[in-house]
Coordinates of C-alpha atoms in Angstrom, one line a residue:
Chain A
M1 CA 132.5 122.0 238.1
S2 CA 135.9 122.0 235.9
A3 CA 138.4 119.7 234.7
V4 CA 142.0 120.5 233.7
I5 CA 143.7 117.4 231.7
S6 CA 147.2 117.7 231.3
E7 CA 150.1 115.6 230.7
E8 CA 153.7 115.2 232.5
G9 CA 156.3 112.5 232.4
G10 CA 154.1 110.2 230.4
V11 CA 151.2 110.6 232.9
V12 CA 147.9 112.2 232.2
K13 CA 146.7 114.2 235.0
A14 CA 143.1 115.5 235.4
E15 CA 142.2 117.7 238.1
L16 CA 138.5 117.9 238.8
E17 CA 137.1 120.8 241.0
G18 CA 133.5 121.4 242.3
R19 CA 130.4 118.7 242.4
L20 CA 130.0 116.0 240.2
D21 CA 126.1 116.2 240.6
T22 CA 123.8 115.0 237.8
M23 CA 123.9 118.2 236.3
N24 CA 127.5 118.8 235.8
V25 CA 128.4 115.4 234.8
N26 CA 125.8 115.5 232.0
N27 CA 127.5 118.5 230.7
M28 CA 131.1 117.6 231.0
E29 CA 131.2 113.6 230.9
M30 CA 131.5 113.6 227.3
Q31 CA 134.4 116.2 227.0
F32 CA 136.1 114.4 229.9
T33 CA 136.3 111.0 228.8
A34 CA 137.3 112.2 225.2
G35 CA 140.4 114.3 226.9
I36 CA 141.8 111.4 228.5
A37 CA 140.7 108.0 226.7
P38 CA 142.2 108.2 223.2
K39 CA 145.5 109.0 224.6
A40 CA 145.6 105.6 226.3
M41 CA 148.3 106.6 228.9
P42 CA 148.5 106.0 232.1
T43 CA 146.0 108.2 234.3
I44 CA 145.9 109.8 237.3
V45 CA 142.5 111.8 238.9
D46 CA 142.7 114.5 241.2
L47 CA 139.9 114.6 243.4
T48 CA 141.2 117.1 246.4
K49 CA 138.7 119.8 245.2
V50 CA 135.8 117.5 244.5
T51 CA 133.1 118.6 247.0
F52 CA 130.3 116.2 246.2
I53 CA 130.2 112.9 243.8
A54 CA 127.0 111.5 242.8
S55 CA 126.5 108.2 241.2
L56 CA 126.5 109.7 237.4
G57 CA 130.3 110.8 238.6
I58 CA 131.2 107.3 239.7
R59 CA 129.9 106.2 236.3
M60 CA 132.4 108.8 234.5
L61 CA 135.1 107.7 236.3
L62 CA 134.5 104.0 236.0
T63 CA 133.6 104.2 232.1
T64 CA 137.0 106.4 231.7
C65 CA 139.2 103.6 233.6
R66 CA 137.3 100.6 231.6
T67 CA 137.9 102.3 228.5
L68 CA 141.8 103.1 229.5
D69 CA 142.1 99.6 230.9
R70 CA 141.0 97.9 227.1
R71 CA 143.5 100.1 226.1
G72 CA 146.3 98.6 228.2
A73 CA 146.5 102.0 230.5
K74 CA 145.8 102.3 233.9
M75 CA 144.1 104.9 236.1
A76 CA 143.9 105.7 239.8
L77 CA 142.1 108.3 242.0
Y78 CA 143.6 110.5 244.7
G79 CA 143.1 112.8 247.1
A80 CA 139.2 112.3 248.0
T81 CA 137.6 114.4 250.5
P82 CA 135.9 113.0 253.3
P83 CA 132.5 113.2 251.8
V84 CA 133.9 111.6 248.7
M85 CA 135.5 108.9 250.0
E86 CA 132.4 108.0 251.9
V87 CA 130.7 107.5 248.1
I88 CA 133.9 105.8 246.7
E89 CA 133.7 103.2 249.8
T90 CA 130.0 102.6 249.8
T91 CA 129.9 101.9 245.9
A92 CA 133.5 99.5 246.8
L93 CA 135.0 101.5 243.9
S94 CA 138.2 101.0 245.1
E95 CA 138.1 97.5 244.1
I96 CA 138.1 98.3 240.5
I97 CA 140.4 101.6 240.5
P98 CA 143.1 102.3 242.9
V99 CA 141.9 104.8 245.4
V100 CA 145.4 106.3 247.0
G101 CA 145.8 109.3 249.3
S102 CA 148.8 111.6 247.4
E103 CA 149.7 112.1 243.6
A104 CA 152.9 110.4 244.2
E105 CA 151.2 107.2 245.3
A106 CA 148.9 107.6 242.1
V107 CA 151.8 108.0 239.8
A108 CA 153.3 104.9 241.2
A109 CA 150.0 102.7 241.2
V110 CA 149.4 103.8 237.5
K111 CA 153.2 103.0 236.3
G112 CA 153.8 100.1 238.4
Chain B
M1 CA 99.4 143.5 233.5
A2 CA 97.8 140.3 233.8
D3 CA 100.3 138.0 234.7
S4 CA 98.4 135.2 232.4
D5 CA 99.2 137.5 229.4
Q6 CA 102.8 137.5 230.1
T7 CA 103.5 133.5 230.6
Q8 CA 102.9 130.4 228.4
I9 CA 104.2 127.2 229.2
I10 CA 104.4 125.8 225.9
L11 CA 102.7 122.4 225.9
G12 CA 101.3 121.0 222.3
S13 CA 98.5 123.1 221.0
N14 CA 99.1 126.2 223.4
V15 CA 102.1 126.7 220.8
S16 CA 100.1 128.6 218.1
D17 CA 99.1 131.8 219.8
L18 CA 102.9 132.8 220.0
I19 CA 104.2 131.6 216.7
G20 CA 105.0 135.3 215.2
Q21 CA 107.2 133.3 211.9
D22 CA 107.9 130.0 211.5
R23 CA 110.4 129.9 214.7
I24 CA 109.8 130.5 218.3
H25 CA 112.0 132.3 220.4
C26 CA 112.4 130.4 224.0
L27 CA 113.8 129.5 227.4
E28 CA 114.5 126.5 228.3
M29 CA 115.2 125.4 231.5
T30 CA 117.9 122.6 231.2
T31 CA 119.4 120.0 233.5
G32 CA 122.3 118.6 231.8
L33 CA 121.1 117.9 228.1
D34 CA 117.9 117.6 229.2
V35 CA 115.0 120.2 228.6
E36 CA 112.6 120.4 232.0
E37 CA 110.5 123.3 230.8
R38 CA 109.9 125.6 228.1
Y39 CA 108.7 129.2 227.8
A40 CA 107.9 131.3 224.9
I41 CA 109.4 135.1 224.7
S42 CA 107.2 137.6 223.7
A43 CA 107.4 141.4 223.4
V44 CA 105.6 141.6 226.7
G45 CA 108.5 139.4 228.1
L46 CA 108.9 137.2 231.0
E47 CA 110.0 138.1 234.7
I48 CA 112.1 135.5 236.8
G49 CA 112.2 135.8 240.3
R50 CA 112.0 133.4 243.3
V51 CA 107.9 134.1 244.1
P52 CA 104.9 134.5 242.5
P53 CA 103.9 136.8 240.5
A54 CA 107.1 136.2 238.6
D55 CA 106.5 134.2 235.4
I56 CA 108.9 131.8 235.9
V57 CA 109.2 131.1 239.4
I58 CA 112.4 129.3 240.7
S59 CA 112.3 128.2 244.3
D60 CA 115.9 128.8 244.8
V61 CA 117.4 131.0 248.0
Q62 CA 119.7 132.4 245.4
V63 CA 117.2 133.9 243.3
S64 CA 116.0 137.3 244.1
R65 CA 112.4 138.1 244.7
S66 CA 112.3 139.7 241.3
H67 CA 115.1 138.9 239.3
C68 CA 115.4 139.6 235.9
R69 CA 113.4 140.3 232.7
V70 CA 113.7 138.6 229.5
Q71 CA 111.7 140.1 226.4
M72 CA 111.8 140.7 222.8
K73 CA 113.0 143.9 221.5
D74 CA 113.3 145.0 217.8
G75 CA 113.8 141.3 216.8
A76 CA 116.2 140.2 219.4
V77 CA 115.8 138.6 222.9
V78 CA 117.1 141.1 225.5
V79 CA 117.8 140.4 229.4
T80 CA 117.6 143.2 232.2
D81 CA 118.4 142.6 235.3
L82 CA 116.1 143.9 238.2
G83 CA 118.7 144.3 240.7
S84 CA 119.3 140.9 241.8
T85 CA 121.2 140.0 244.8
N86 CA 123.3 137.5 243.3
G87 CA 123.3 138.6 239.6
T88 CA 122.2 137.4 236.5
F89 CA 124.8 135.9 233.9
I90 CA 125.1 135.0 230.2
D91 CA 127.7 132.7 229.5
G92 CA 129.2 132.9 232.5
K93 CA 129.1 137.1 232.3
R94 CA 127.4 139.2 234.6
V95 CA 124.3 141.5 233.1
E96 CA 124.6 144.8 233.9
G97 CA 121.7 146.7 232.9
S98 CA 120.3 145.4 229.8
V99 CA 121.9 142.9 227.8
M100 CA 121.4 140.8 224.4
L101 CA 121.1 137.2 224.9
P102 CA 122.2 135.4 221.6
V103 CA 120.4 132.1 220.5
G104 CA 122.4 129.2 221.9
S105 CA 123.3 131.3 225.2
M106 CA 122.7 130.2 228.6
L107 CA 121.1 132.2 231.0
A108 CA 122.3 131.4 234.7
I109 CA 120.0 132.5 237.7
G110 CA 121.1 131.0 241.2
S111 CA 122.1 127.3 240.3
H112 CA 119.6 126.9 237.4
K113 CA 120.3 127.6 233.6
L114 CA 117.9 128.2 231.1
K115 CA 119.3 128.5 227.5
H116 CA 117.7 130.4 224.7
A117 CA 116.4 128.2 222.0
W118 CA 114.9 129.5 218.7
R119 CA 112.3 126.4 217.7
T120 CA 110.1 125.4 215.2
P121 CA 106.6 124.1 216.0
A122 CA 107.7 121.0 215.0
E123 CA 110.9 120.9 217.0
I124 CA 108.6 121.4 219.8
E125 CA 106.0 119.1 219.0
K126 CA 108.7 116.4 219.1
N127 CA 110.2 117.5 222.3
D128 CA 106.7 117.5 224.0
D129 CA 105.7 114.1 222.7
F130 CA 108.7 112.8 224.4
S131 CA 107.7 114.3 227.7
R132 CA 104.3 112.7 227.5
E133 CA 106.2 109.1 226.9
L134 CA 108.3 109.6 229.8
Q135 CA 105.0 110.1 231.9
R136 CA 103.5 107.1 230.5
A137 CA 106.7 105.2 231.4
T138 CA 106.9 106.9 234.6
A139 CA 103.1 105.2 235.0
Y140 CA 104.3 102.0 234.1
V141 CA 107.3 101.7 236.5
R142 CA 104.8 102.5 239.2
S143 CA 102.4 99.8 238.4
L144 CA 105.1 97.4 238.8
L145 CA 105.8 98.2 242.0
P146 CA 103.7 96.0 244.9
P147 CA 101.0 97.3 246.6
P148 CA 101.5 98.8 250.1
S149 CA 100.6 95.8 252.8
R150 CA 98.9 96.7 256.2
E151 CA 98.6 92.9 256.8
A152 CA 100.7 91.3 259.6
P153 CA 103.0 89.7 259.8
I154 CA 105.0 91.7 257.4
R155 CA 103.6 95.1 256.7
A156 CA 105.0 97.5 254.1
D157 CA 105.1 101.2 253.4
W158 CA 106.4 103.1 250.9
V159 CA 107.2 106.5 248.4
Y160 CA 108.1 106.5 245.2
E161 CA 108.7 110.0 243.5
P162 CA 110.3 109.7 240.4
S163 CA 112.4 112.5 239.2
A164 CA 111.0 114.9 236.5
K165 CA 113.2 113.1 233.9
L166 CA 112.5 109.4 235.6
G167 CA 115.2 107.7 237.0
G168 CA 116.3 104.2 237.2
D169 CA 115.0 103.2 240.6
A170 CA 112.7 100.0 241.0
F171 CA 112.0 97.8 244.1
G172 CA 109.7 94.8 245.0
Y173 CA 108.9 92.7 248.4
G174 CA 106.9 89.4 248.9
Q175 CA 106.9 86.0 249.7
L176 CA 109.2 84.2 248.7
S177 CA 108.3 80.6 249.7
D178 CA 106.4 79.3 252.8
T179 CA 109.0 80.4 255.2
T180 CA 110.8 83.1 253.5
Y181 CA 110.0 86.7 252.3
V182 CA 112.0 88.8 249.6
G183 CA 112.9 92.2 249.8
Y184 CA 115.3 94.4 247.4
L185 CA 115.8 97.6 246.1
I186 CA 117.9 98.7 242.8
D187 CA 119.1 102.2 241.9
V188 CA 120.2 102.6 238.2
A189 CA 123.0 105.3 237.9
G190 CA 121.6 107.9 235.5
H191 CA 117.9 109.5 234.5
G192 CA 115.9 109.2 231.6
A193 CA 114.1 106.3 229.5
S194 CA 117.2 104.1 229.5
A195 CA 117.8 104.0 233.0
A196 CA 114.0 103.6 233.5
M197 CA 113.8 100.8 231.1
H198 CA 117.1 99.0 232.5
A199 CA 115.5 99.4 235.9
V200 CA 112.0 97.5 234.9
S201 CA 114.3 94.7 232.7
I202 CA 116.1 93.9 236.1
M203 CA 112.8 94.0 238.0
N204 CA 110.7 91.8 235.7
N205 CA 113.7 88.9 236.4
L206 CA 113.6 89.7 240.2
R207 CA 109.8 89.1 239.8
Q208 CA 110.0 86.0 237.9
K209 CA 111.9 84.4 241.2
A210 CA 114.2 82.9 238.9
L211 CA 117.9 83.6 238.0
P212 CA 120.3 81.5 236.1
G213 CA 122.4 79.7 238.5
A214 CA 121.1 81.4 241.7
D215 CA 119.0 80.5 244.5
M216 CA 116.9 83.4 245.1
R217 CA 117.0 82.8 249.0
R218 CA 120.8 83.5 248.8
P219 CA 121.2 87.0 248.6
G220 CA 124.6 86.6 247.4
E221 CA 124.0 84.6 244.5
V222 CA 121.4 86.8 243.5
L223 CA 123.6 89.6 243.1
A224 CA 126.4 87.7 241.6
A225 CA 123.8 86.1 238.8
L226 CA 122.5 89.6 238.4
N227 CA 126.0 91.1 237.9
N228 CA 126.6 88.4 234.9
M229 CA 123.6 89.4 233.4
Y230 CA 123.9 93.3 233.1
Q231 CA 127.7 93.8 232.7
M232 CA 127.7 97.6 231.5
D233 CA 129.7 96.7 228.7
E234 CA 126.9 95.1 227.2
H235 CA 124.0 97.3 228.5
A236 CA 125.0 101.2 226.5
G237 CA 127.5 101.9 229.9
L238 CA 124.7 101.2 232.9
Y239 CA 125.3 100.2 236.1
F240 CA 123.1 100.0 239.1
T241 CA 123.5 99.4 242.5
A242 CA 121.3 96.9 244.8
W243 CA 120.3 95.7 248.6
Y244 CA 118.5 92.4 248.4
G245 CA 117.4 90.7 251.7
V246 CA 115.7 87.3 252.4
Y247 CA 114.0 87.0 255.7
D248 CA 113.4 83.5 257.4
T249 CA 109.9 84.0 258.9
E250 CA 110.5 81.0 261.4
A251 CA 114.2 81.6 262.5
R252 CA 113.3 85.7 262.3
R253 CA 116.8 85.8 260.4
L254 CA 117.2 88.4 257.4
D255 CA 120.1 87.3 255.1
Y256 CA 121.3 90.1 253.0
A257 CA 123.8 91.3 250.5
S258 CA 124.6 94.8 248.8
G259 CA 126.2 95.8 245.7
G260 CA 127.7 99.1 245.6
H261 CA 124.5 100.3 248.0
H262 CA 124.5 102.1 250.8
P263 CA 123.2 99.9 254.1
T264 CA 119.4 99.5 254.6
Y265 CA 118.6 100.0 258.0
L266 CA 116.7 98.2 260.9
V267 CA 115.1 100.0 263.7
P268 CA 114.1 98.1 266.6
P269 CA 110.6 98.9 268.1
S270 CA 112.4 101.2 270.7
R271 CA 113.8 103.3 268.1
S272 CA 117.1 103.4 269.9
A273 CA 119.5 102.9 267.0
A274 CA 119.4 102.3 263.5
I275 CA 121.5 99.3 262.6
P276 CA 123.3 99.2 259.2
M277 CA 123.0 96.2 257.0
R278 CA 125.7 96.1 254.1
T279 CA 128.2 93.9 252.7
R280 CA 130.9 95.7 250.9
N281 CA 130.7 94.6 247.3
V282 CA 131.2 96.1 243.9
I283 CA 128.3 98.0 241.9
I284 CA 126.4 95.7 239.6
G285 CA 127.7 95.4 236.1
A286 CA 131.2 96.9 236.8
M287 CA 133.1 93.7 236.5
P288 CA 132.6 90.2 235.7
E289 CA 132.6 87.0 237.8
M290 CA 132.8 88.8 241.0
T291 CA 131.6 87.0 244.5
F292 CA 129.0 88.7 246.1
R293 CA 129.3 88.7 250.2
E294 CA 126.0 88.4 252.3
A295 CA 125.6 88.6 256.1
S296 CA 122.8 88.1 258.7
M297 CA 120.7 89.7 261.3
H298 CA 118.6 88.7 263.7
V299 CA 115.0 90.8 263.3
P300 CA 113.5 91.4 266.7
E301 CA 109.5 91.3 266.9
G302 CA 108.3 94.9 265.8
A303 CA 111.5 96.1 264.1
S304 CA 111.4 97.7 260.9
I305 CA 113.7 98.2 257.8
Y306 CA 114.2 100.8 255.8
M307 CA 115.2 100.3 252.0
F308 CA 116.0 103.3 249.9
S309 CA 117.8 105.0 247.2
D310 CA 120.6 107.8 247.2
G311 CA 118.2 110.3 246.2
V312 CA 116.6 110.3 249.7
Y313 CA 119.7 111.7 251.3
E314 CA 121.8 113.3 248.5
I315 CA 120.2 116.6 249.0
V316 CA 121.4 120.0 250.3
D317 CA 119.2 121.9 252.8
T318 CA 118.1 125.2 253.3
D319 CA 121.0 125.9 255.7
D320 CA 123.3 125.0 252.3
H321 CA 124.4 122.0 253.8
Q322 CA 125.1 118.7 251.9
W323 CA 123.5 115.8 253.7
N324 CA 125.2 112.5 254.1
L325 CA 123.8 109.0 255.5
K326 CA 124.3 110.4 259.1
D327 CA 121.7 113.4 258.6
F328 CA 119.2 111.0 256.8
V329 CA 119.5 108.5 259.9
K330 CA 119.1 111.2 262.4
L331 CA 115.8 112.1 260.6
M332 CA 115.1 108.3 260.6
L333 CA 114.9 108.0 264.0
E334 CA 112.9 110.8 264.5
P335 CA 109.3 109.7 266.1
P336 CA 106.8 108.7 264.1
I337 CA 103.5 110.6 263.7
D338 CA 100.2 109.0 264.8
G339 CA 98.1 108.8 261.4
V340 CA 101.0 109.2 258.9
N341 CA 102.8 106.1 257.8
E342 CA 106.7 105.7 258.0
A343 CA 107.6 106.3 254.4
V344 CA 105.5 109.6 254.3
R345 CA 106.5 110.8 257.2
I346 CA 110.4 110.9 256.0
Y347 CA 109.5 112.0 252.4
D348 CA 107.5 115.0 254.0
A349 CA 110.4 115.9 256.2
V350 CA 112.9 115.5 253.6
R351 CA 110.9 117.7 251.2
H352 CA 110.7 120.4 253.7
R353 CA 114.3 120.5 254.5
A354 CA 115.7 120.2 251.1
R355 CA 116.5 123.1 248.6
P356 CA 113.9 122.2 245.8
E357 CA 116.8 121.8 243.0
T358 CA 118.5 119.3 245.0
L359 CA 115.6 116.8 244.8
D360 CA 116.6 115.9 241.6
D361 CA 117.2 112.1 241.7
D362 CA 114.4 109.1 242.2
F363 CA 113.3 109.5 245.9
S364 CA 112.5 105.6 246.7
L365 CA 112.2 104.6 250.3
V366 CA 110.3 101.2 251.6
V367 CA 109.7 100.5 255.2
L368 CA 109.1 97.1 255.8
T369 CA 107.6 96.3 259.7
F370 CA 108.1 92.9 261.0
D371 CA 105.2 92.0 263.9

């Protein structure tokens, strides 16, 4: 599991790769949130290479989004694969965090 | 050399035999930040493998029968790969021959990780006290669950197997009024005492059969009340998913709502299909003042409903296939086994098919049958 966090054009981009299962989330949640939330910038999360997401993974995304929201910044998810999208749909996460198909749509969602 | 001489899982008073100085070199099998088990390292060493007589047995197809050895040599801990197929790794670097394992480094074997810790007996005792407390907490959660019922018109069976570190599952069912019967299952995200305490608090509120501003016969109102009571910002960042249903015994109608939860399934006596019952609502605690939609279903005579947590189906099977709901539904519809209650049949089948290390969440499954 890895997370690469970068900044471009006033947008923070987090690229996640691997399984967001309980063990991996426990190991990386703090770094992920700490790498994004303090910037208080529009943030997009690339899920293209995430193969599995457990409830703790949803919590990690939700917590980060809510922290950003309190600081006046938006967050969007994009590129979810079918198994990840199934979990996102089950939790109705898209009612809280925009979930879109492409990076361009995600940028538009957080800058809008 | 006898295996019993080589291995010692440190639990409480067993520690004293292995203390050379005031600290002990240990391997701690971890799940994230939690220690699952601790093994003391002596000069004799510990062999790690997939099957006995290895001292540390890891049932993982990626682990070789005789994988590696960890032992004390000249005051240092040394790892020797024993010709394993998939390799032994220290902090991500593959071990060739014998390599020192520094304190704090992580030994990776298959999908398992073991940390080299150098502990004082007091630290170990504290950790073991915590493990004992978790066991007591597990017993407490179990004591709050309703007993199985074989009595018509509604029979109930269940399996509750919490994860090693205790998770946040809880469920309940029973008569709500003369003509209504309730069933619910909640799943708090996360493991450990905090998730379990949260689940117990929610369950105790539901057991009172009274929530502020909610008619307990209206699933949408119940979930909305819980959502307002348990906002994650006010509860250490914890959220949960839930399914709640109320059965009208006269109309044979089941009203239900779910919050961020997968469906509960209705299976008719013919077992011809598993009909999903879910309403699309957000997870509970994520956003205040949400409305929770509900729906209804007719319950045929002899039909069963299956309520369960995600730990039941979020497994990787022995063919390395990540399961989803469809895989689980297929298993659900397999024929019952005479003399075996339905919840146990499914639990045994999942356990049989799952790679053991992927059964790392609470397993909660409730089957209610409506005569």
